[in-house]
Coordinates of C-alpha atoms and ligand atoms in Angstrom, one line a residue:
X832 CA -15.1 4.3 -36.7
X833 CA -17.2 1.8 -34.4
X834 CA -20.7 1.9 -34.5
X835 CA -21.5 1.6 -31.2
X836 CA -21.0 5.2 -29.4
X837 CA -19.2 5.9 -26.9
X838 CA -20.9 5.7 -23.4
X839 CA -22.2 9.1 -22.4
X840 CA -21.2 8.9 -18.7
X841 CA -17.4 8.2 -19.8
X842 CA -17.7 11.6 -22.3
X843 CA -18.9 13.2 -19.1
X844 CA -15.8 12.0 -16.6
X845 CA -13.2 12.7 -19.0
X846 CA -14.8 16.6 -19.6
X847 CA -15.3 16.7 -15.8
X848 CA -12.4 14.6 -14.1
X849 CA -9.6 14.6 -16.7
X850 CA -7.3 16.9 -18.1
X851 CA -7.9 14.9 -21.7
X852 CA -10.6 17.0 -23.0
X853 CA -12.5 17.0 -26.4
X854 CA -9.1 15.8 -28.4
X855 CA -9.2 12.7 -26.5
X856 CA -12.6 11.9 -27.3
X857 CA -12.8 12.6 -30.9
X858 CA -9.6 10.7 -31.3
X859 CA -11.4 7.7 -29.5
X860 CA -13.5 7.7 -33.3
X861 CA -10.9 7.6 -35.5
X862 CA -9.1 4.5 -36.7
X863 CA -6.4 2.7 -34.7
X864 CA -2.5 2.7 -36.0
X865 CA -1.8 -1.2 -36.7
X866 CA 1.7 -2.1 -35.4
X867 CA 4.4 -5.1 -34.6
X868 CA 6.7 -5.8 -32.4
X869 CA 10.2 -7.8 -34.1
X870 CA 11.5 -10.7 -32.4
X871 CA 15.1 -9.9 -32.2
X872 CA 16.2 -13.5 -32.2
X873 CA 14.1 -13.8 -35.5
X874 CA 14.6 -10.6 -37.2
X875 CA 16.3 -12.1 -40.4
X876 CA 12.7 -13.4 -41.8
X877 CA 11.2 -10.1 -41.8
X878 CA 11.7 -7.5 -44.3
X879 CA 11.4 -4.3 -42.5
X880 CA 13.3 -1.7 -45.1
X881 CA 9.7 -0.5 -46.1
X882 CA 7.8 0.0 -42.1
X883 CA 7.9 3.4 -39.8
X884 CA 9.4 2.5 -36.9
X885 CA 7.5 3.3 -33.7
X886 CA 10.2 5.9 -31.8
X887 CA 9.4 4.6 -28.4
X888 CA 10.5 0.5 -29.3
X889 CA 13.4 -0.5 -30.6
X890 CA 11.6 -3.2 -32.2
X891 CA 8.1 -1.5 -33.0
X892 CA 7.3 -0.9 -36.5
X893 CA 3.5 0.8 -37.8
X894 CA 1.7 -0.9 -40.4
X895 CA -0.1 0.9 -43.1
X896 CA -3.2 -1.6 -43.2
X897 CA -4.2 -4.8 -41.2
X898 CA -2.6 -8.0 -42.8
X899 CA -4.5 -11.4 -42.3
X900 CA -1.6 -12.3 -39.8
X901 CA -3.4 -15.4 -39.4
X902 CA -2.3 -16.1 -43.2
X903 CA 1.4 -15.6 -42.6
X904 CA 3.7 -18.5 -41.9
X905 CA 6.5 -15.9 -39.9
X906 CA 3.6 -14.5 -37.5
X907 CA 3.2 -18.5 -36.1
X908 CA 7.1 -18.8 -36.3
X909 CA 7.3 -16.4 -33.8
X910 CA 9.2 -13.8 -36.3
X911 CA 6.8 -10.6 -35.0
X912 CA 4.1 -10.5 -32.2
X913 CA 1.0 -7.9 -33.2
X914 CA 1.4 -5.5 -30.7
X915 CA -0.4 -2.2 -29.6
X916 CA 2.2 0.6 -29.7
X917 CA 1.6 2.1 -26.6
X918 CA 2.6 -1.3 -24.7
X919 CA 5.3 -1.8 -26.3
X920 CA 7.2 1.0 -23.9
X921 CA 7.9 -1.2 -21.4
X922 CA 10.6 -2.8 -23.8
X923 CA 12.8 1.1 -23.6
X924 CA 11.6 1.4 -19.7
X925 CA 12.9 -1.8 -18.8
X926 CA 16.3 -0.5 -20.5
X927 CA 16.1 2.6 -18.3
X928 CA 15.6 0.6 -14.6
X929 CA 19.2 0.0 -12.6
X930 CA 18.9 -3.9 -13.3
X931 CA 21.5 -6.0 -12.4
X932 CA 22.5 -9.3 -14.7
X933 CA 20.2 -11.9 -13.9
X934 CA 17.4 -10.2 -13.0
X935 CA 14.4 -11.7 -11.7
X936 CA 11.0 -10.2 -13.0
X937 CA 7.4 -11.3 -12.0
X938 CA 4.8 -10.0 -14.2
X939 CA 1.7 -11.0 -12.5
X940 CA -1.0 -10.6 -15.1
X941 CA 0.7 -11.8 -18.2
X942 CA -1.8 -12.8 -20.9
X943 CA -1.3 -12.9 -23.8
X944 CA 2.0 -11.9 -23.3
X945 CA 3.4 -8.8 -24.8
X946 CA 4.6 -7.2 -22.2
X947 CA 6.3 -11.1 -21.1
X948 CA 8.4 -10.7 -24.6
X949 CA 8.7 -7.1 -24.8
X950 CA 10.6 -7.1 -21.3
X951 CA 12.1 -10.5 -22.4
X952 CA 14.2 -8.7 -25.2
X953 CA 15.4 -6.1 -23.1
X954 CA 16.6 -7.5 -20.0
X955 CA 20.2 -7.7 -18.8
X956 CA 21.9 -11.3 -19.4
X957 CA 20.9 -14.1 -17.7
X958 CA 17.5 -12.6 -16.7
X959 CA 14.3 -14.8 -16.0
X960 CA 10.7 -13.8 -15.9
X961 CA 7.8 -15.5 -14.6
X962 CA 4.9 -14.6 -16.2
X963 CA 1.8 -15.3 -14.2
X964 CA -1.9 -15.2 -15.3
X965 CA -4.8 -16.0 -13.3
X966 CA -6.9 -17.4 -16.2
X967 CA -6.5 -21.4 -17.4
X968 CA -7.7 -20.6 -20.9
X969 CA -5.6 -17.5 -21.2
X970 CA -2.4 -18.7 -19.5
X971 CA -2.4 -21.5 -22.0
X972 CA -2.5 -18.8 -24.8
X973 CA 0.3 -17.1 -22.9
X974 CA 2.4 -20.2 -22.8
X975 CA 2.2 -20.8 -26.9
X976 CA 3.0 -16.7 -27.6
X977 CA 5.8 -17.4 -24.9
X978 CA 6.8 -20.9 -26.8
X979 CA 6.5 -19.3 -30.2
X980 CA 9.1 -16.1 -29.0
X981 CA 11.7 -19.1 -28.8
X982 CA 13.5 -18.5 -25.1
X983 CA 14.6 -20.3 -22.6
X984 CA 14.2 -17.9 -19.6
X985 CA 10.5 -17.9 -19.0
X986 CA 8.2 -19.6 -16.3
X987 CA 4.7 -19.6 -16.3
X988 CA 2.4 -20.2 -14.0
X989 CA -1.4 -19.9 -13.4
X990 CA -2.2 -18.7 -10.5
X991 CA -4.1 -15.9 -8.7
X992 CA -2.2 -13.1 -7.2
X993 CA -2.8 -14.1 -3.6
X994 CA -0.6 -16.9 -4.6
X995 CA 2.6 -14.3 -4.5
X996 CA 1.3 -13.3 -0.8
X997 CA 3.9 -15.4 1.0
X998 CA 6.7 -15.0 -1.8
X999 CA 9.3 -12.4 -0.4
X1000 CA 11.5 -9.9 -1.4
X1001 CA 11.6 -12.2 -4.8
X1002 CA 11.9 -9.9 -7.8
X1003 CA 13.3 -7.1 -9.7
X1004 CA 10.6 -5.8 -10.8
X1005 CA 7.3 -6.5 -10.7
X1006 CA 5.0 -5.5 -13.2
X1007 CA 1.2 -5.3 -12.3
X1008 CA -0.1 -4.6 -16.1
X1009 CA -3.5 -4.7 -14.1
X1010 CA -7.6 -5.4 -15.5
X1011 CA -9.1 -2.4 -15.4
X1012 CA -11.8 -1.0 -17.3
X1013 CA -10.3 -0.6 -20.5
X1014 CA -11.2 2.7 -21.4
X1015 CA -8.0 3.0 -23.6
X1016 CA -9.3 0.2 -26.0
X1017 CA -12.4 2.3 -26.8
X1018 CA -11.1 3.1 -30.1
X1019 CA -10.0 -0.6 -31.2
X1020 CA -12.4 -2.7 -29.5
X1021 CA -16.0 -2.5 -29.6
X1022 CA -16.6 -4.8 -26.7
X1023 CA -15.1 -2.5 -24.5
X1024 CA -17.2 0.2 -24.9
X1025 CA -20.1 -2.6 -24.2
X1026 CA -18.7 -3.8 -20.9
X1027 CA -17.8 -0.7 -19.5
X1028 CA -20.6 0.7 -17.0
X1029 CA -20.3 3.9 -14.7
X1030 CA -19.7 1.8 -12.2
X1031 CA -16.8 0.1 -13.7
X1032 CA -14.0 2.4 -12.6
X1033 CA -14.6 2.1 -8.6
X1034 CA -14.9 -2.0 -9.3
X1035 CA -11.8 -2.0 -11.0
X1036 CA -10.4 0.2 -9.0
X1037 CA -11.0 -2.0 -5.7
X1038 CA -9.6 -5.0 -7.3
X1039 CA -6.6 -3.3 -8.3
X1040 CA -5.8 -2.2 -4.7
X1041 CA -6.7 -5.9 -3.7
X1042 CA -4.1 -7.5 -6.6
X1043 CA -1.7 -5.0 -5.5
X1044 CA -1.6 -5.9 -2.3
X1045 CA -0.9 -9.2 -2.4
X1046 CA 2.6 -8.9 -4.6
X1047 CA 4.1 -6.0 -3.0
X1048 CA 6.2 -7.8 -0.5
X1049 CA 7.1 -9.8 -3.5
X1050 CA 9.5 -6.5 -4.9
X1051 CA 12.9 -6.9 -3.5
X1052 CA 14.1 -3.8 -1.9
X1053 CA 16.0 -1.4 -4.1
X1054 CA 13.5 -3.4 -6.8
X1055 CA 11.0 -1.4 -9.1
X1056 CA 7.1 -1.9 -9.2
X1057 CA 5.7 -1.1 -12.1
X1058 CA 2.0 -0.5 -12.6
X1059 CA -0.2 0.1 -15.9
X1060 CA -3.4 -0.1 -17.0
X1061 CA -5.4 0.7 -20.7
X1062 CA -7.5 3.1 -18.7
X1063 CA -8.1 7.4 -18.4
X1064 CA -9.6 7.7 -14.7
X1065 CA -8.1 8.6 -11.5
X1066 CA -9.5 5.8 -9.0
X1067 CA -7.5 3.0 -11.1
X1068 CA -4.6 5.2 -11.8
X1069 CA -2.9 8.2 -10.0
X1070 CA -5.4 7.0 -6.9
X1071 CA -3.2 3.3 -6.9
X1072 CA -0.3 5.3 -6.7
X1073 CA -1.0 7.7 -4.2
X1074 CA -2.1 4.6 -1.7
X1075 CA 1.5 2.8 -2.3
X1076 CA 3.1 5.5 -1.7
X1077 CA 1.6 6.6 1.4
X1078 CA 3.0 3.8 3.8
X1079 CA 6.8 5.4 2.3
X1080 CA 8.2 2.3 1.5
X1081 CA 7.9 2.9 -2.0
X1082 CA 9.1 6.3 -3.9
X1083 CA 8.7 7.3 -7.5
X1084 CA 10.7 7.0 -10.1
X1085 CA 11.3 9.3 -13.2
X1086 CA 12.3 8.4 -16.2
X1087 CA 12.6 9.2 -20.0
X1088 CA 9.4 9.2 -21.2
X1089 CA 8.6 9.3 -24.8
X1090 CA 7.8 13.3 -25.6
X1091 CA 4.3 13.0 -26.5
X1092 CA 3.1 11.9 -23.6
X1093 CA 1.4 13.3 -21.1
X1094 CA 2.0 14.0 -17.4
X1095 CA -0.8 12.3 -15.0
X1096 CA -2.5 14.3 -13.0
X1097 CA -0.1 15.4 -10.0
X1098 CA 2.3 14.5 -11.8
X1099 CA 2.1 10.7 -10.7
X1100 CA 3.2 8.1 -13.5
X1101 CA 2.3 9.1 -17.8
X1102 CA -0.3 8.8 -20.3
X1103 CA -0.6 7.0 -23.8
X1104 CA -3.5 9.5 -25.4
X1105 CA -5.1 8.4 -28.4
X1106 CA -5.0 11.2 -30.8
X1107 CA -1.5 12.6 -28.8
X1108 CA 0.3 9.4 -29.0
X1109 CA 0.0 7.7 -32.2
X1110 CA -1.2 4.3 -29.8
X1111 CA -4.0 3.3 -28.3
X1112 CA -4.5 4.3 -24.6
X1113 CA -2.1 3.4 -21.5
X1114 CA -1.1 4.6 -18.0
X1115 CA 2.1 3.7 -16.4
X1116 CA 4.0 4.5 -13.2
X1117 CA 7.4 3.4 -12.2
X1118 CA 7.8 3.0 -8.3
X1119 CA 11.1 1.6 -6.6
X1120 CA 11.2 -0.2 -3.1
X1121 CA 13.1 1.4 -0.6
X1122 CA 16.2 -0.4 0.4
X1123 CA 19.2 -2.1 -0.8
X1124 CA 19.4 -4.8 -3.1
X1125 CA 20.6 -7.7 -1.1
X1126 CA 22.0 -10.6 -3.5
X1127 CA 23.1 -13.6 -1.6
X1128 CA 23.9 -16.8 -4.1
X1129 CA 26.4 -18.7 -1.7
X1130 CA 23.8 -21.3 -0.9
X1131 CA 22.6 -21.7 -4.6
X1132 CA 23.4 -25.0 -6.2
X1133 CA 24.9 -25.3 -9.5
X1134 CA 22.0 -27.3 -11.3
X1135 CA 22.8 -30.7 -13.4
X1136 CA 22.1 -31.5 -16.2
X1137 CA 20.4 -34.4 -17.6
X1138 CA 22.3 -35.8 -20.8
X1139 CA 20.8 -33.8 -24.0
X1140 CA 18.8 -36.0 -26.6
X1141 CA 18.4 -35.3 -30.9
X1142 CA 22.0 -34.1 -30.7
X1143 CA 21.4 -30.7 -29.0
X1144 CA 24.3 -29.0 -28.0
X1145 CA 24.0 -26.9 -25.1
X1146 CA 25.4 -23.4 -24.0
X1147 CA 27.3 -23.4 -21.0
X1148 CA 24.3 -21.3 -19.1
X1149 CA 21.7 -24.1 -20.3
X1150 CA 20.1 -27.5 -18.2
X1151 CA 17.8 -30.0 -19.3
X1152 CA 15.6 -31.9 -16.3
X1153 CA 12.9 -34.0 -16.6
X1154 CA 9.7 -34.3 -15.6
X1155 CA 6.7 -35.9 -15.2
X1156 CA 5.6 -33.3 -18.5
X1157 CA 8.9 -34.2 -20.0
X1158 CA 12.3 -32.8 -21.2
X1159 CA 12.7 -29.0 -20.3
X1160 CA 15.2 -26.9 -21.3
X1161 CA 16.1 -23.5 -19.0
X1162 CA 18.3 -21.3 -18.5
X1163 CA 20.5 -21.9 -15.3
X1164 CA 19.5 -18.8 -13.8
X1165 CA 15.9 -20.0 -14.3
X1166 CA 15.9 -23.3 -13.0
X1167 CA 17.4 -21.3 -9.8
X1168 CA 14.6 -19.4 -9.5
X1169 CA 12.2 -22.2 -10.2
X1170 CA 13.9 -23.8 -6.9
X1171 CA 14.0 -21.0 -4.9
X1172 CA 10.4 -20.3 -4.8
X1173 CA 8.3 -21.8 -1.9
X1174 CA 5.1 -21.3 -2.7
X1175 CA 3.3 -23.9 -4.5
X1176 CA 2.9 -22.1 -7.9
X1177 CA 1.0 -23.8 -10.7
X1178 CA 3.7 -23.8 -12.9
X1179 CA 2.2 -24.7 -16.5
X1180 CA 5.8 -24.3 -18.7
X1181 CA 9.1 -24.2 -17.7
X1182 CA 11.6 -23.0 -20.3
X1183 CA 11.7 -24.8 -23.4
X1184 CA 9.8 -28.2 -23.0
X1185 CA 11.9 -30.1 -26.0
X1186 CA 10.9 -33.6 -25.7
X1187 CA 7.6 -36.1 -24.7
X1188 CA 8.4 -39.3 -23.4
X1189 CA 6.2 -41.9 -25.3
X1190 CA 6.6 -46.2 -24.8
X1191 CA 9.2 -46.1 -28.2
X1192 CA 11.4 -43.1 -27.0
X1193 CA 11.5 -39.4 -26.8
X1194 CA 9.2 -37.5 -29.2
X1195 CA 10.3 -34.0 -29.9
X1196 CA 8.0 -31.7 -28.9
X1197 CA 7.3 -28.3 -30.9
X1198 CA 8.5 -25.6 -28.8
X1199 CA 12.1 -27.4 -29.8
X1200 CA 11.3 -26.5 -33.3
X1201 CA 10.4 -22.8 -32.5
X1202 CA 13.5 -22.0 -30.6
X1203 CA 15.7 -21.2 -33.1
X1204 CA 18.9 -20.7 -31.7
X1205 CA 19.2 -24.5 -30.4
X1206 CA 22.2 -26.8 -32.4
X1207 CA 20.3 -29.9 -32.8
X1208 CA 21.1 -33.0 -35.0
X1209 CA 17.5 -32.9 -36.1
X1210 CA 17.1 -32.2 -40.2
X1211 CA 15.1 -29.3 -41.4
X1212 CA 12.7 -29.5 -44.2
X1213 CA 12.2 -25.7 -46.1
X1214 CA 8.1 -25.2 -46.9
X1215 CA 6.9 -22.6 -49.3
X1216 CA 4.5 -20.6 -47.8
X1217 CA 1.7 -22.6 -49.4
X1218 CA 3.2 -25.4 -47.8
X1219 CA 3.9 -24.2 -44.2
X1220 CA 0.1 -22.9 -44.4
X1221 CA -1.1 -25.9 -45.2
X1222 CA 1.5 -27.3 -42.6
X1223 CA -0.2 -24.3 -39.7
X1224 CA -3.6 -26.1 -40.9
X1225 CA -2.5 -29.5 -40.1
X1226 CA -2.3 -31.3 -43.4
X1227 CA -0.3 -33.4 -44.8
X1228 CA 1.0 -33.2 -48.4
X1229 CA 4.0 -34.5 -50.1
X1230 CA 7.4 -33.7 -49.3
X1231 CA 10.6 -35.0 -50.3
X1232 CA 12.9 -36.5 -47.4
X1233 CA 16.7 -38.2 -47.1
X1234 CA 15.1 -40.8 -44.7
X1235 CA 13.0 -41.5 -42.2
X1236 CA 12.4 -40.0 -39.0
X1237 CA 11.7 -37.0 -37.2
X1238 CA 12.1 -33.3 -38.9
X1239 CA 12.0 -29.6 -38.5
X1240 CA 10.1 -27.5 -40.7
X1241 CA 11.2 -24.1 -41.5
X1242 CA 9.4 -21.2 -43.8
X1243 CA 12.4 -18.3 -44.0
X1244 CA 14.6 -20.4 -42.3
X1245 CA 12.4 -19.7 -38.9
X1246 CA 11.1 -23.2 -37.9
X1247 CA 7.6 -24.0 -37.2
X1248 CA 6.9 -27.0 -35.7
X1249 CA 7.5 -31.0 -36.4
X1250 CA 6.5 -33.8 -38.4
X1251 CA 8.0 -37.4 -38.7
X1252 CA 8.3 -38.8 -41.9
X1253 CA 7.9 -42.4 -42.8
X1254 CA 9.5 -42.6 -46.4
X1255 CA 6.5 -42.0 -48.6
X1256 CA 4.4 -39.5 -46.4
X1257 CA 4.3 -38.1 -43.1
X1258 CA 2.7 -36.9 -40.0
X1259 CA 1.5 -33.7 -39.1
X1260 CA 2.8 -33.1 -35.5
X1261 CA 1.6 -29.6 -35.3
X1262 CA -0.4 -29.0 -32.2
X1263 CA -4.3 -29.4 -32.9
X1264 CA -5.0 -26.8 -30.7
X1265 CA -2.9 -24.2 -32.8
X1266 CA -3.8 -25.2 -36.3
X1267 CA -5.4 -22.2 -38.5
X1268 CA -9.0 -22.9 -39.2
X1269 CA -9.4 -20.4 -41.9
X1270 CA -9.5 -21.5 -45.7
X1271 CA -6.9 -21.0 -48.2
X1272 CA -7.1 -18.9 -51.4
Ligands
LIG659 N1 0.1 -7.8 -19.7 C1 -0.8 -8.4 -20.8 C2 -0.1 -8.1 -22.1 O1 0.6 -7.1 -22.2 O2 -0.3 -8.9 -23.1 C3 -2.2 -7.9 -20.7 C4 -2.8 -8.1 -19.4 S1 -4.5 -7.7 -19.3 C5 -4.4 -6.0 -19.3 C6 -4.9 -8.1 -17.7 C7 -4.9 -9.6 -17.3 O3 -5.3 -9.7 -16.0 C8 -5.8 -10.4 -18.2 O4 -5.1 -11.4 -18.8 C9 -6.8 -11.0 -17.1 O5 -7.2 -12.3 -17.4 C10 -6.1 -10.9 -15.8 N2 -6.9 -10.8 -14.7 C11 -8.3 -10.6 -14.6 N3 -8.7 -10.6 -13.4 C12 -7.7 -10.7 -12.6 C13 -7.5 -10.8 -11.2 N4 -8.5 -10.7 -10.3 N5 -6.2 -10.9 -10.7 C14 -5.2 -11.0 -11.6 N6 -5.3 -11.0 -12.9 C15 -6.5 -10.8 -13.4

C-alpha cells in the first residue's frame, strides 16, 4: 500500500460521477499484479511452464513477485517487455479489427512503447507502424524498447501531433493512447497521486480534444481510431467519444471484450477496474471511419536495395538504404510508407539501423545484434549470465575467440549487443547510454 493517500477530491468524483464506487477505491490500496509481456520472436529463452497467463494476451503472463529485471540478461535481449496487464489488450483487439495485410498503423503517443510491440506482434503480414512520441528524451527510450523487440517494421518519429495535421487518409488505425491524468496508476505509482489536482481532468481533457484533432484526418476511411487512456472520469473518456462521434464520420465499434470488464458509462468504449480486472486502470474505445478502404499501389515503386554487408542474407520482403545515420534495414512495405509521407516527420529510427559508417569501414551497430532472426556471417560469442551482466554494464573481461574481428554476444542464444575482439581482449561496444549502473552481487 502507498503511503501517500489518495486525493480526497478524486474519492469524491468517483462516489459522485462514476459508477466505480467503494470497490474501486479500496482496490486502489492494495498491491499491484506484476506482469510480462513474451516477445514471440524470442520466446525460446524464457521459461514460462511455471507463470499464469494473463487471459486477455496471448503473450501476457502474472508474476508472483517483482524481479530485479534490471538484473536479467533476457529482459535487455529483448526476450519480455514488463508490461501492465491491462495494456496489453490491444495485442487481442488488434486481432479482432478487419485489417488488411500490410496494414499501416500510426500510434501517436508511443513512449515507452508497449502498446508499439504489443500491436507489433499481432498485426497481419507485412504491417508497419509508426510510433510517434512528442518527447526527445522519451522517444529515444522508445526507440531502444523498439530496437531491443528485434523488427524490422517500425518508424519512429518525434514529433508533436500537429505534425499528422496535413497527413491524410494515411493509416489503419490510429491509436491515440492519450496523457491524461493517470488516475488508473493510483495504485502503482505514487507520483501520480502527487500530480493529480481537481483540476487535472478538464486540463487533460482539453488537450485530449486538441491531440485528437489534429490526427483524425490521418484514419483512412473504413480505418479504426482507437482511443485510451489510464484514467476513471468522463471529461477524458466517454466525453472524447461523444464529440468524435457527433460530426458522424465516425461510428462505434464493438468488440470482444475480456468478461471482467466493465461497460463505460452510456455504453461508450470499456473499463480496466483495479480490483475487477486483475490490472491496473484503463479506458478504451474502438471507433471506425466511415467509408471504404481505398488501396491504390499502382504508382508505388518497388524499392532497391543497397548490396548487404557482414554477410546478411536478406528475405525477399527486406531493403537495406543508406543514410547519412547509416545502414537501415526495413521491411519493403515500410520503406513505402516512409516515402509516401509528405510531411516532414522527425524520423529518429527507421527499421533496423545495422551498420555505422566509420573512416576504416562499416561498424555494426547493436540493433543488428538484437534482431534475432537476421542470417549474418557475423560469429556469436555465448556469455554466462555473469558475463552478459558484466557485458550490459560495459566491461570488458576475458573471453576466448577464433580470431579477430567483430562478434555477436548471445546469453540463451538471444543476442545482446557487439564487441570486437583484438586477439587477447576486446571492446565493449554496448551503447553507454544503455549500460546497467547497478552493482553486482
Ligand atoms: N502508449 C504508451 C505505451 O503503451 O507504452 C504510453 C503513452 S503515455 C500514456 C502518453 C504519452 O503521451 C507520453 O509518452 C507523453 O510523453 C506523451 N505526451 C505528453 N503530452 C503530449 C502532447 N501534448 N501530445 C502528444 N503526446 C503527448
Amino acid at each position: 500500500m502507498l503511503s501517500t493517500p489518495l486525493p480526497e477530491a478524486f474519492i469524491d468524483s468517483i462516489r459522485l460521477n462514476s459508477p466505480f464506487g467503494d470497490k474501486l477505491i479500496d482496490a486502489l490500496d492494495q498491491p499491484s499484479p506484476i506482469s510480462i509481456r513474451v516477445n514471440p520472436r524470442k520466446v525460446a529463452a524464457k521459461d514460462l511452464s511455471s507463470l499464469r497467463p494473463v487471459s486477455w494476451c496471448a503473450m501476457g503472463y502474472y508474476l508472483e513477485e517483482r524481479p530485479s529485471f534490471t538484473l536479467d540478461p533476457s529482459y535487455h535481449a529483448g526476450v519480455y517487455y514488463a508490461q501492465e496487464a491491462a495494456s496489453m489488450v490491444i495485442s487481442d483487439l488488434i486481432k479482432q479489427l478487419n485489417l488488411p495485410e500490410g496494414a499501416r498503423v500510426l500510434d501517436l503517443c508511443a513512449a515507452p512503447g508497449g502498446k508499439t510491440s504489443a500491436m507489433l506482434d499481432a498485426l497481419p503480414l507485412n504491417s508497419v507502424v509508426l510510433a510517434n512520441e512528442i518527447n526527445r528524451h522519451r522517444s529515444n527510450i522508445l526507440s531502444e524498447n523498439l530496437g531491443k523487440w528485434g523488427v524490422d517494421n517500425v518508424l519512429v518519429s518525434n514529433d508533436s501531433p500537429e505534425a499528422f495535421s496535413e497527413v491524410i487518409d494515411c493509416f489503419d488505425v490510429v491509436l491515440v493512447d492519450a496523457p491524461c491524468s493517470g488516475e488508473g496508476m493510483f495504485r502503482k505509482d505514487k507520483n501520480a497521486r502527487t500530480e493529480w489536482k481537481p483540476d487535472s481532468p478538464v486540463l487533460c481533457a482539453a488537450r485530449q480534444t486538441e491531440l485528437l484533432g489534429h490526427v483524425i484526418q490521418s484514419v483512412k476511411p473504413g480505418g479504426y481510431l482507437v482511443y485510451s487512456t489510464c484514467t476513471f472520469n468522463q471529461l477524458e473518456n466517454e466525453d472524447q467519444i461523444t464529440r468524435l462521434l457527433a460530426d458522424d464520420s465516425f461510428e462505434l465499434v464493438s468488440w470482444n471484450v475480456p468478461s471482467a470488464c466493465v461497460p463505460g458509462r452510456n455504453k461508450l468504449g470499456h473499463y480496466f477496474l483495479p480490483g475487477t480486472t486483475e490490472s491496473e486502470g484503463l479506458y478504451v474505445a474502438v471507433l471506425r471511419k466511415k467509408g471504404t478502404v481505398i488501396r491504390s499501389l499502382e504508382n508505388e515503386q518497388v524499392p532497391v536495395s543497397k548490396e548487404p554487408i557482414f554477410g546478411i542474407t536478406l528475405t525477399e520482403n527486406q531493403v537495406l538504404i543508406e543514410e547519412r545515420t547509416g545502414m537501415h534495414l526495413l521491411s519493403k512495405e515500410t520503406l513505402s510508407l516512409l516515402k509516401s509521407i509528405d510531411s516532414p516527420l522527425r524520423f529518429i529510427k527507421k527499421g533496423v539501423k545495422i551498420a555505422e559508417q566509420s573512416p576504416k569501414g562499416w561498424i555494426p551497430f547493436h540493433e543488428l545484434a538484437l534482431m534475432n532472426s537476421i542470417e549474418t556471417t557475423i560469429k556469436r560469442i555465448a556469455l554466462s549470465e555473469r558475463e552478459a551482466l558484466q557485458y550490459l554494464r560495459g566491461e570488458t573481461f576475458p573471453i576466448q575467440a577464433q580470431d579477430p574481428g567483430f562478434y555477436i554476444v548471445t546469453f540463451k542464444e538471444m543476442g545482446l549487443g557487439f564487441i570486437k575482439h583484438f586477439g587477447s581482449r576486446f571492446n565493449n561496444l554496448y551503447p553507454k547510454e544503455w549500460r546497467i549502473r547497478m552493482q553486482l552481487l
